[in-house]
Every structure is written in C-alpha cells, then in structure tokens.
Tab-separated table of C-alpha atoms and ligand atoms in Angstrom:
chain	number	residue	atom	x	y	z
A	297	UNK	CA	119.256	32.275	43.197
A	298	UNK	CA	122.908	32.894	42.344
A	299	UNK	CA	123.670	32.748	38.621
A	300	UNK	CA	127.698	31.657	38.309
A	301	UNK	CA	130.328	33.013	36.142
A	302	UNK	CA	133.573	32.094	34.818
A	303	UNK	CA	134.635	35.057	32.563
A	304	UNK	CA	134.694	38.167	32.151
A	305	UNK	CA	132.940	37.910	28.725
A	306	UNK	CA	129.920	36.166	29.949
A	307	UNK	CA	129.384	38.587	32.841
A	308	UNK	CA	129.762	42.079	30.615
A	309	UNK	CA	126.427	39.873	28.447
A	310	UNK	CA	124.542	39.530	31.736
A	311	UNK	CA	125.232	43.332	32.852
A	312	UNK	CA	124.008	44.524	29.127
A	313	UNK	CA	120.665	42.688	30.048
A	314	UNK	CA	119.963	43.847	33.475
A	315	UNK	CA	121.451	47.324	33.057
A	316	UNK	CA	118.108	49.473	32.049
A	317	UNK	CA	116.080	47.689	35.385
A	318	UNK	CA	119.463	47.661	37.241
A	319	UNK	CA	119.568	51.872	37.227
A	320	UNK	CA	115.831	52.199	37.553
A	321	UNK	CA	115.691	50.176	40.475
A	322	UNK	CA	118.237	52.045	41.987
A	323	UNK	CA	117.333	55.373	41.172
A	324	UNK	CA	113.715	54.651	42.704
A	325	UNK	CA	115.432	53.296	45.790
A	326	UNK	CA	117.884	55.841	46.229
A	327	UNK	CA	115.393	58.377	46.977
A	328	UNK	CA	113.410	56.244	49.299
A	329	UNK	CA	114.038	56.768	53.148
A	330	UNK	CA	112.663	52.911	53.845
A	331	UNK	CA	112.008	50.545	51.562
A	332	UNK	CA	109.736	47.065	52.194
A	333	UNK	CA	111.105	44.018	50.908
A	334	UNK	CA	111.965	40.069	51.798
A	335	UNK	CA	115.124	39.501	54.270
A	336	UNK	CA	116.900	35.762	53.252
A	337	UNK	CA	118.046	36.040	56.784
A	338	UNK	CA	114.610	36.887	58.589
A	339	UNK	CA	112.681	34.855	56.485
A	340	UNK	CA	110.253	37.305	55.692
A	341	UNK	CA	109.116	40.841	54.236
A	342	UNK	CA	110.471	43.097	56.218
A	343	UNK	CA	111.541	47.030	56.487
A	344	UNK	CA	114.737	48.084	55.237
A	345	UNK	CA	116.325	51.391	55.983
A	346	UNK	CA	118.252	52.206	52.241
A	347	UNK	CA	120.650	54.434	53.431
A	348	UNK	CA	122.946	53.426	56.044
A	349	UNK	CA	125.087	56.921	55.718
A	350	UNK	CA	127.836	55.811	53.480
A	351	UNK	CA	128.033	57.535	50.370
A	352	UNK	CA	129.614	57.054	47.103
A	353	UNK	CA	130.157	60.554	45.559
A	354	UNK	CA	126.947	61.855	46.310
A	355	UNK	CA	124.745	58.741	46.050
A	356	UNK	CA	124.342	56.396	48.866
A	357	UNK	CA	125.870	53.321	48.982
A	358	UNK	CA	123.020	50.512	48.557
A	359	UNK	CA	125.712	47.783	49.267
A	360	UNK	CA	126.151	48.958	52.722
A	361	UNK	CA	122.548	49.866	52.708
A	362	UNK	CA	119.190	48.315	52.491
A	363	UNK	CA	119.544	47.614	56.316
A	364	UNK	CA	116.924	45.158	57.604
A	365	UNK	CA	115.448	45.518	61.011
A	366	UNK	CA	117.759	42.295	62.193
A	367	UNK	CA	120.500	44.806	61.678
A	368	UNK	CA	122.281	43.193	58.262
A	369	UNK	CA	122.438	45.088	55.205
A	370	UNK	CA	122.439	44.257	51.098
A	371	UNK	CA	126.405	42.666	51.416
A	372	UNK	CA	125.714	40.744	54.661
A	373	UNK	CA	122.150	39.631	53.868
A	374	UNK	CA	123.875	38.160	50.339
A	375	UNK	CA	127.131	36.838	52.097
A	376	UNK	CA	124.499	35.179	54.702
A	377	UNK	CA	122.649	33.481	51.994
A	378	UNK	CA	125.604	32.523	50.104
A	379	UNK	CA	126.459	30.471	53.554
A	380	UNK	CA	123.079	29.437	54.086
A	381	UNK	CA	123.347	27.999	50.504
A	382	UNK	CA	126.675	25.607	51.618
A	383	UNK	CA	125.644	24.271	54.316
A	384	UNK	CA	122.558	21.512	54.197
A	385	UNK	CA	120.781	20.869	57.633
A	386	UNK	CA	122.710	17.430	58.562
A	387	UNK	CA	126.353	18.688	57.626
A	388	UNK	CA	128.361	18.520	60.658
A	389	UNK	CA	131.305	20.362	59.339
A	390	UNK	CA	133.700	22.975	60.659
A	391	UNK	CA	133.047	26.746	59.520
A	392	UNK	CA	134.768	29.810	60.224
A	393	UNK	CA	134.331	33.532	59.313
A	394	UNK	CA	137.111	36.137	59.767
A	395	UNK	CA	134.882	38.150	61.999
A	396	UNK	CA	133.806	38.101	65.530
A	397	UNK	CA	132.193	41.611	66.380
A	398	UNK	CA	129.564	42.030	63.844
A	399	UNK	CA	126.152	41.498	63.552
A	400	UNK	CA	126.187	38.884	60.918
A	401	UNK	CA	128.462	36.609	63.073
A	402	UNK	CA	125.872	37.229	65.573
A	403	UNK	CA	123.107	35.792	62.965
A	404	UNK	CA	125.405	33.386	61.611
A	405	UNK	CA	126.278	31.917	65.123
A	406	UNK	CA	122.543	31.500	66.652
A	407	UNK	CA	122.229	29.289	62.713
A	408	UNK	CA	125.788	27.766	63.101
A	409	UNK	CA	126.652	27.101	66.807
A	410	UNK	CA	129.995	25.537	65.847
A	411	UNK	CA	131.148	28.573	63.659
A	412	UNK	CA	134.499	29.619	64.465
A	413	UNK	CA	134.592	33.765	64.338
A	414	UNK	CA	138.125	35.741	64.780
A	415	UNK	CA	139.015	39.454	63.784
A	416	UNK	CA	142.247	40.571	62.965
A	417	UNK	CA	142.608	42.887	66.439
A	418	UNK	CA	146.270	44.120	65.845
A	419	UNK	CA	149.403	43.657	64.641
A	420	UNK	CA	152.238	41.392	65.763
A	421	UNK	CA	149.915	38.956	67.920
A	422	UNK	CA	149.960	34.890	67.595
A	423	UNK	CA	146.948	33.726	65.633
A	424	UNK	CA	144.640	32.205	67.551
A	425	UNK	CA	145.062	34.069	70.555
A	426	UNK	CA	142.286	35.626	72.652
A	427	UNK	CA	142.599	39.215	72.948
A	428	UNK	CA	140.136	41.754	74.596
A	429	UNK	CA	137.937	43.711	72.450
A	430	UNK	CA	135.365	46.228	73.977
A	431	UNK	CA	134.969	43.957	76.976
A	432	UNK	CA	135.123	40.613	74.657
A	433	UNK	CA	137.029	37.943	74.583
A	434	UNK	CA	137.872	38.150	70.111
A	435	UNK	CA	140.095	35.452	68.778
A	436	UNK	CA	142.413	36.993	66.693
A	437	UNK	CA	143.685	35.532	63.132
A	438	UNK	CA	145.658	36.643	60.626
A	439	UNK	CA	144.637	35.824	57.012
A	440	UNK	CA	148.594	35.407	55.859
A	441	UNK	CA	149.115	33.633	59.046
A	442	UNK	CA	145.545	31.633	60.091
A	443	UNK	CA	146.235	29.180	63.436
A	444	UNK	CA	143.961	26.595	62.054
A	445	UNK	CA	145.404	23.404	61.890
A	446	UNK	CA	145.739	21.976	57.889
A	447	UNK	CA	142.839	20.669	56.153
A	448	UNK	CA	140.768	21.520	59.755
A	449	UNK	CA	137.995	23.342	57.849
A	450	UNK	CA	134.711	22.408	55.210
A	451	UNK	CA	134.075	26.579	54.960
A	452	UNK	CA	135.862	29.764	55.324
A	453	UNK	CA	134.672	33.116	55.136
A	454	UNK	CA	135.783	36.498	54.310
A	455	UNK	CA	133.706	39.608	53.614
A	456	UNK	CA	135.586	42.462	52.662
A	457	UNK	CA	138.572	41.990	54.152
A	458	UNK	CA	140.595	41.131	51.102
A	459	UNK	CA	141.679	44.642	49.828
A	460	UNK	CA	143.189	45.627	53.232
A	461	UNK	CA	145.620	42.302	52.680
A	462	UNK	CA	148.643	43.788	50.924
A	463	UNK	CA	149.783	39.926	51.064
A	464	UNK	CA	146.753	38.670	49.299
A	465	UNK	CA	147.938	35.587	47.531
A	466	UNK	CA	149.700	34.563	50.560
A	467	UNK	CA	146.293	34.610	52.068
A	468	UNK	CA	144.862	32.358	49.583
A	469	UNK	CA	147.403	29.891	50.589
A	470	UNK	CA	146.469	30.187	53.718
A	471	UNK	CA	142.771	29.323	52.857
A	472	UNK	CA	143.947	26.982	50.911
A	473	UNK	CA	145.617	25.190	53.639
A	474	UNK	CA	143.373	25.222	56.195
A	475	UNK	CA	140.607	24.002	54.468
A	476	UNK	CA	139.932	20.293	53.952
A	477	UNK	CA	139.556	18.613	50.260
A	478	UNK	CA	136.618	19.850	48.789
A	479	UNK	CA	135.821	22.433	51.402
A	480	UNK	CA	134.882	25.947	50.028
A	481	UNK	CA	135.991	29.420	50.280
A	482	UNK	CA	133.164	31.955	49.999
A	483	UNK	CA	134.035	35.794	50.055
A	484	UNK	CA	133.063	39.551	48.808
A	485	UNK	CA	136.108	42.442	48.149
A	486	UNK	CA	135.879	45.198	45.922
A	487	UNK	CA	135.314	43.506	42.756
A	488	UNK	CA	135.102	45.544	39.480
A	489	UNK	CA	133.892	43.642	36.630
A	490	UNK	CA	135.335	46.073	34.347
A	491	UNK	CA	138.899	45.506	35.548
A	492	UNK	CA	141.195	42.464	33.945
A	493	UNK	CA	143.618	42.848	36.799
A	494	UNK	CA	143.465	44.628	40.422
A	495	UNK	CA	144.022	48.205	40.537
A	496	UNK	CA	146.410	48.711	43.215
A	497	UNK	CA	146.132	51.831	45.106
A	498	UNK	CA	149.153	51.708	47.897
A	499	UNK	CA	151.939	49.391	48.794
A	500	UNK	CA	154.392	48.413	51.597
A	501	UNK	CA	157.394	48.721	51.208
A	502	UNK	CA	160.601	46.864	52.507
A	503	UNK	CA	160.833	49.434	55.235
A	504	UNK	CA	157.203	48.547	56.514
A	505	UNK	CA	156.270	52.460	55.280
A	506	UNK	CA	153.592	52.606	53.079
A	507	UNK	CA	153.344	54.526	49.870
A	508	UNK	CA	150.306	56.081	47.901
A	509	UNK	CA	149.920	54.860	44.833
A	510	UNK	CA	146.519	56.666	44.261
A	511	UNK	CA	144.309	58.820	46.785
A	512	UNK	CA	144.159	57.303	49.719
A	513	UNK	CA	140.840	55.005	50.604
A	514	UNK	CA	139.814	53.758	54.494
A	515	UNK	CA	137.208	51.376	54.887
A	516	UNK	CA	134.809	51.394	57.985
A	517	UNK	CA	136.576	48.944	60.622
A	518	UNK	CA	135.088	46.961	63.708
A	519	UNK	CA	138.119	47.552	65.833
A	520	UNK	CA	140.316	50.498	64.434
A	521	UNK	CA	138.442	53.395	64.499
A	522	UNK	CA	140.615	55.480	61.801
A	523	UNK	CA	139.200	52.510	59.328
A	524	UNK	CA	141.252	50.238	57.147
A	525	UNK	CA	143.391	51.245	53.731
A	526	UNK	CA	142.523	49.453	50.595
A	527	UNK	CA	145.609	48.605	48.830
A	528	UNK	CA	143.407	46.787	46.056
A	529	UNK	CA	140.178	46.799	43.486
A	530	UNK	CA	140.052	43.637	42.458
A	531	UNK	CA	138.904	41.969	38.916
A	532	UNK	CA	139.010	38.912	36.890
A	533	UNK	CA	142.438	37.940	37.565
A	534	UNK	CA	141.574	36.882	40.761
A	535	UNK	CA	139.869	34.536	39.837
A	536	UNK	CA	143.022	32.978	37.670
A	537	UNK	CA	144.893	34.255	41.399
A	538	UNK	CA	142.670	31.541	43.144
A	539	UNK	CA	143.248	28.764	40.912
A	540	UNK	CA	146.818	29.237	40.752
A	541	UNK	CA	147.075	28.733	44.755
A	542	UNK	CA	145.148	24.934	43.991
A	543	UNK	CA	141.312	25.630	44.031
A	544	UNK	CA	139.305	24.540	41.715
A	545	UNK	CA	135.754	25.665	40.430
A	546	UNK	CA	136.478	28.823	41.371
A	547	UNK	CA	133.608	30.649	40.096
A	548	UNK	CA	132.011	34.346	40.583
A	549	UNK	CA	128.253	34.472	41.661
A	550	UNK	CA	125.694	37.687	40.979
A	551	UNK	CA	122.061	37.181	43.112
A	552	UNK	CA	120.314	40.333	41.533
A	553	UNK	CA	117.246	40.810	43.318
A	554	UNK	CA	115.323	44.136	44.017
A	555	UNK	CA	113.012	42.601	46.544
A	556	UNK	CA	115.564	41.241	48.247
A	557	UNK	CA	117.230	43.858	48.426
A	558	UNK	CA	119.977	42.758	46.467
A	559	UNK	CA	121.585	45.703	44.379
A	560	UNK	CA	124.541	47.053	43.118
A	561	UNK	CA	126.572	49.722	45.292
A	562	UNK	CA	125.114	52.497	43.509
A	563	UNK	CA	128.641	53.911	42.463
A	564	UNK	CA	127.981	57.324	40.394
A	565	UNK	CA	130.872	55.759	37.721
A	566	UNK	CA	128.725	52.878	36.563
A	567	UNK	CA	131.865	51.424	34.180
A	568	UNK	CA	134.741	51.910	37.123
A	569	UNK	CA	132.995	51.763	39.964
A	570	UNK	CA	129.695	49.802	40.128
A	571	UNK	CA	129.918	46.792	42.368
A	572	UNK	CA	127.300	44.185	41.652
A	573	UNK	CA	125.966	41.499	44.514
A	574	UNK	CA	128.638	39.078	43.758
A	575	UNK	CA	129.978	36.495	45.754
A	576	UNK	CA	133.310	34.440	44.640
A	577	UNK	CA	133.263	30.506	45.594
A	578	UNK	CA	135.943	28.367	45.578
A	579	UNK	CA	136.624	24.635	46.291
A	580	UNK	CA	140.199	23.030	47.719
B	1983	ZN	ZN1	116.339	40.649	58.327
C-alpha cells in the first residue's frame, strides 16, 4: 500500500529506515537473471525478468526492470496499481492516459474500456487528431495543448513524460483544466528526493534551438526512435508547482515492496540519483 508524503523532511525519515533492506534487496536482485514475485496487474506470483537492458552506470535499471511475463515492468506495474487504486468497480468516470502504443495501455484498456489513450506523435499537429502510427490509428495530444474539452475528465495520466515538457507548468494547467472538480492527476517523472528544485539540464530558446545546459540525456520513446531529451530532474518544488496551478492534496506516494517488485532504479549515486517507486497524486 502507498504510504503519502507531503515534505521533503518526512520522506528523507522514511528513506533512513528502509535504506539498509532497500540496498540489500537490490544488490541480491541485481545479480539475479529472473526473479519470482507477485504482479498487482496479473494478480498473482509470477516470473519477472530483472533486467530489461537499460543500465544506469553499470547497474541495471530495476525501474525499467522487473518485467513480468504480461509484459509491464516495476514503473508500469506501480503506475497500474496507482490507477487501479482510483478507480472503484461502479465509477463510471472518464480516464485518460497520455499513451496509446504501450503495453500498459493495452492492460489498462481490457480493465478500463472507456480509457481515452493519445501519444504525442509529432510536432505542429491539432490535438486530438488521429494520426497513423506503425499501421495504427494514435490520437495525438499535446500536454501544453490537450483537446479535451474543460472539466471533461475524473483521471489523467502521465508516466514519464514530464521531463521531455520544456513547458511543464503550462502542462499542469492544462491538467488542470481538463479535469473535472475533484478529479485526480496521477503521474511518475524523474523525481529526486534529494533535490529542493528541478535540475534543469537543456532549454529552448526563443529561436526554437535548443541549448545544453548539462550532458545531454534521451529517454527510450514509443514513436521517435532517436528517444526523447530530458530538459528536467524534478524534486519537491513540484509539488509547490502543482498547487500553485489550483490542485489541492497534492501529495507524493512511495509503494516499497520487494515482492512486488517494487524497487528503486538502482542508480549507482544513491544521494543524486536513486529514484524510489513514487507516484505524485493530485486533486482539481
Ligand atoms: Zn504481470
């Protein structure tokens, strides 16, 4: 079960505590080539691969890992949950997710039939457009620019798509917007709970050229193969970021679970770079 945080303070406590099982548990599991455990989204133990090939330095990311047979790993199985969590069994609300192509939207939709799923396919087309991706039909949406009509939505959801949105407050206004009073936002970024503010690593500027602020980083992208640039780390101010755009109870949740499979990415720089399972909530 999620355990919720509101500052930074509280959070560096509950790291202190799990720190000593957190690195033993990942040690052991780093070194394991499959690991058994219980999938929220299967609904039972089953085998997870740990290392999905993406590597942090030279030990493998365990967010990206800790694949289950249905094909989700550690991130999607928690970002599934978190959903899962929302929605009770009679709620006949509206949800979308800002992705179409991936497995979890697959998961999500045979749950959800009603969930809305879009991609951002490319730049300068109208949100809410259909455009062809792979041989599908992808909706695409802009998170500064969503289609949605105002106060259309009870849930929106973003996983790891924040960082690559130089525009990032203007895309909590969007959220904002489209949801309806006391609907959520649920989402995962880069989230470094040593950092007060974001780092930012690049920028646009007025000429639409981008400039380096540190070594460029690419995330792994759906649609463009040469990946995605991260122009942000985020930390605790955006949480203050989120409740300046309006929401309220915005609040940070950790689900550390072994079984689960629910770890920490394994970064080699525990105090810069170690990304617990965290989710952020938020409520218009
Ligand atoms: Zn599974």
């Amino acid at each position: 079960m999620f355990t919720w945080f509101r500052e930074k303070h509280d959070f560096l406590q509950y790291v202190e505590e799990i720190k000593p099982y957190q690195l033993a548990a990942e040690r052991y599991l780093s070194l394991q080539r499959e690991v058994r455990g219980y999938c929220a989204v299967c609904q039972g133990v089953r085998t997870f691969k740990v290392n999905s090939g993406v590597y942090l330095g030279d030990c493998p990311n365990l967010r990206e890992g800790l694949i289950c047979e249905c094909g989700l790993s550690n991130r999607n199985r928690l970002i599934y949950l978190a959903i899962s969590k929302e929605i009770n069994s009679d709620m006949k609300g509206q949800l979308a997710i800002l992705e179409r192509t991936s497995v979890l939207y697959q998961k999500l939709k045979e749950k959800y039939p009603e969930i809305i799923g879009s991609e951002y396919v490319g730049e300068g087309m109208p949100s809410g457009s259909f455009q062809d991706v792979c041989g599908i039909k992808v909706r695409h949406e802009s998170i500064t620019q969503l289609s949605f009509g105002s106060s259309s939505l009870d849930l929106i959801v973003h996983n790891d798509v924040l960082e690559h949105v130089f525009e990032y407050r203007k895309a909590f206004d969007e959220l904002y917007r489209v949801l309806k009073k006391e609907g959520c936002l649920i989402f995962t970024c880069p989230f470094l709970f040593m950092l007060d503010r974001e780092l930012q690593r690049a920028r646009i500027l007025e000429d639409g050229s981008i400039e380096f602020l540190m070594d460029p980083e690419y995330h792994g992208d759906p649609i463009r193969p040469e990946g995605a640039l991260t122009f942000y780390h985020f930390g605790w101010g955006l949480l203050k970021d989120l409740t300046q755009c309006g929401f309220t109870d915005v609040k940070l949740g950790v689900l550390y679970d072994v079984f689960s499979g629910f770890v920490s990415s394994n970064h080699p720089d525990y105090n810069y770079g170690n990304m617990l399972p965290i989710i952020i909530r938020a409520v218009k």
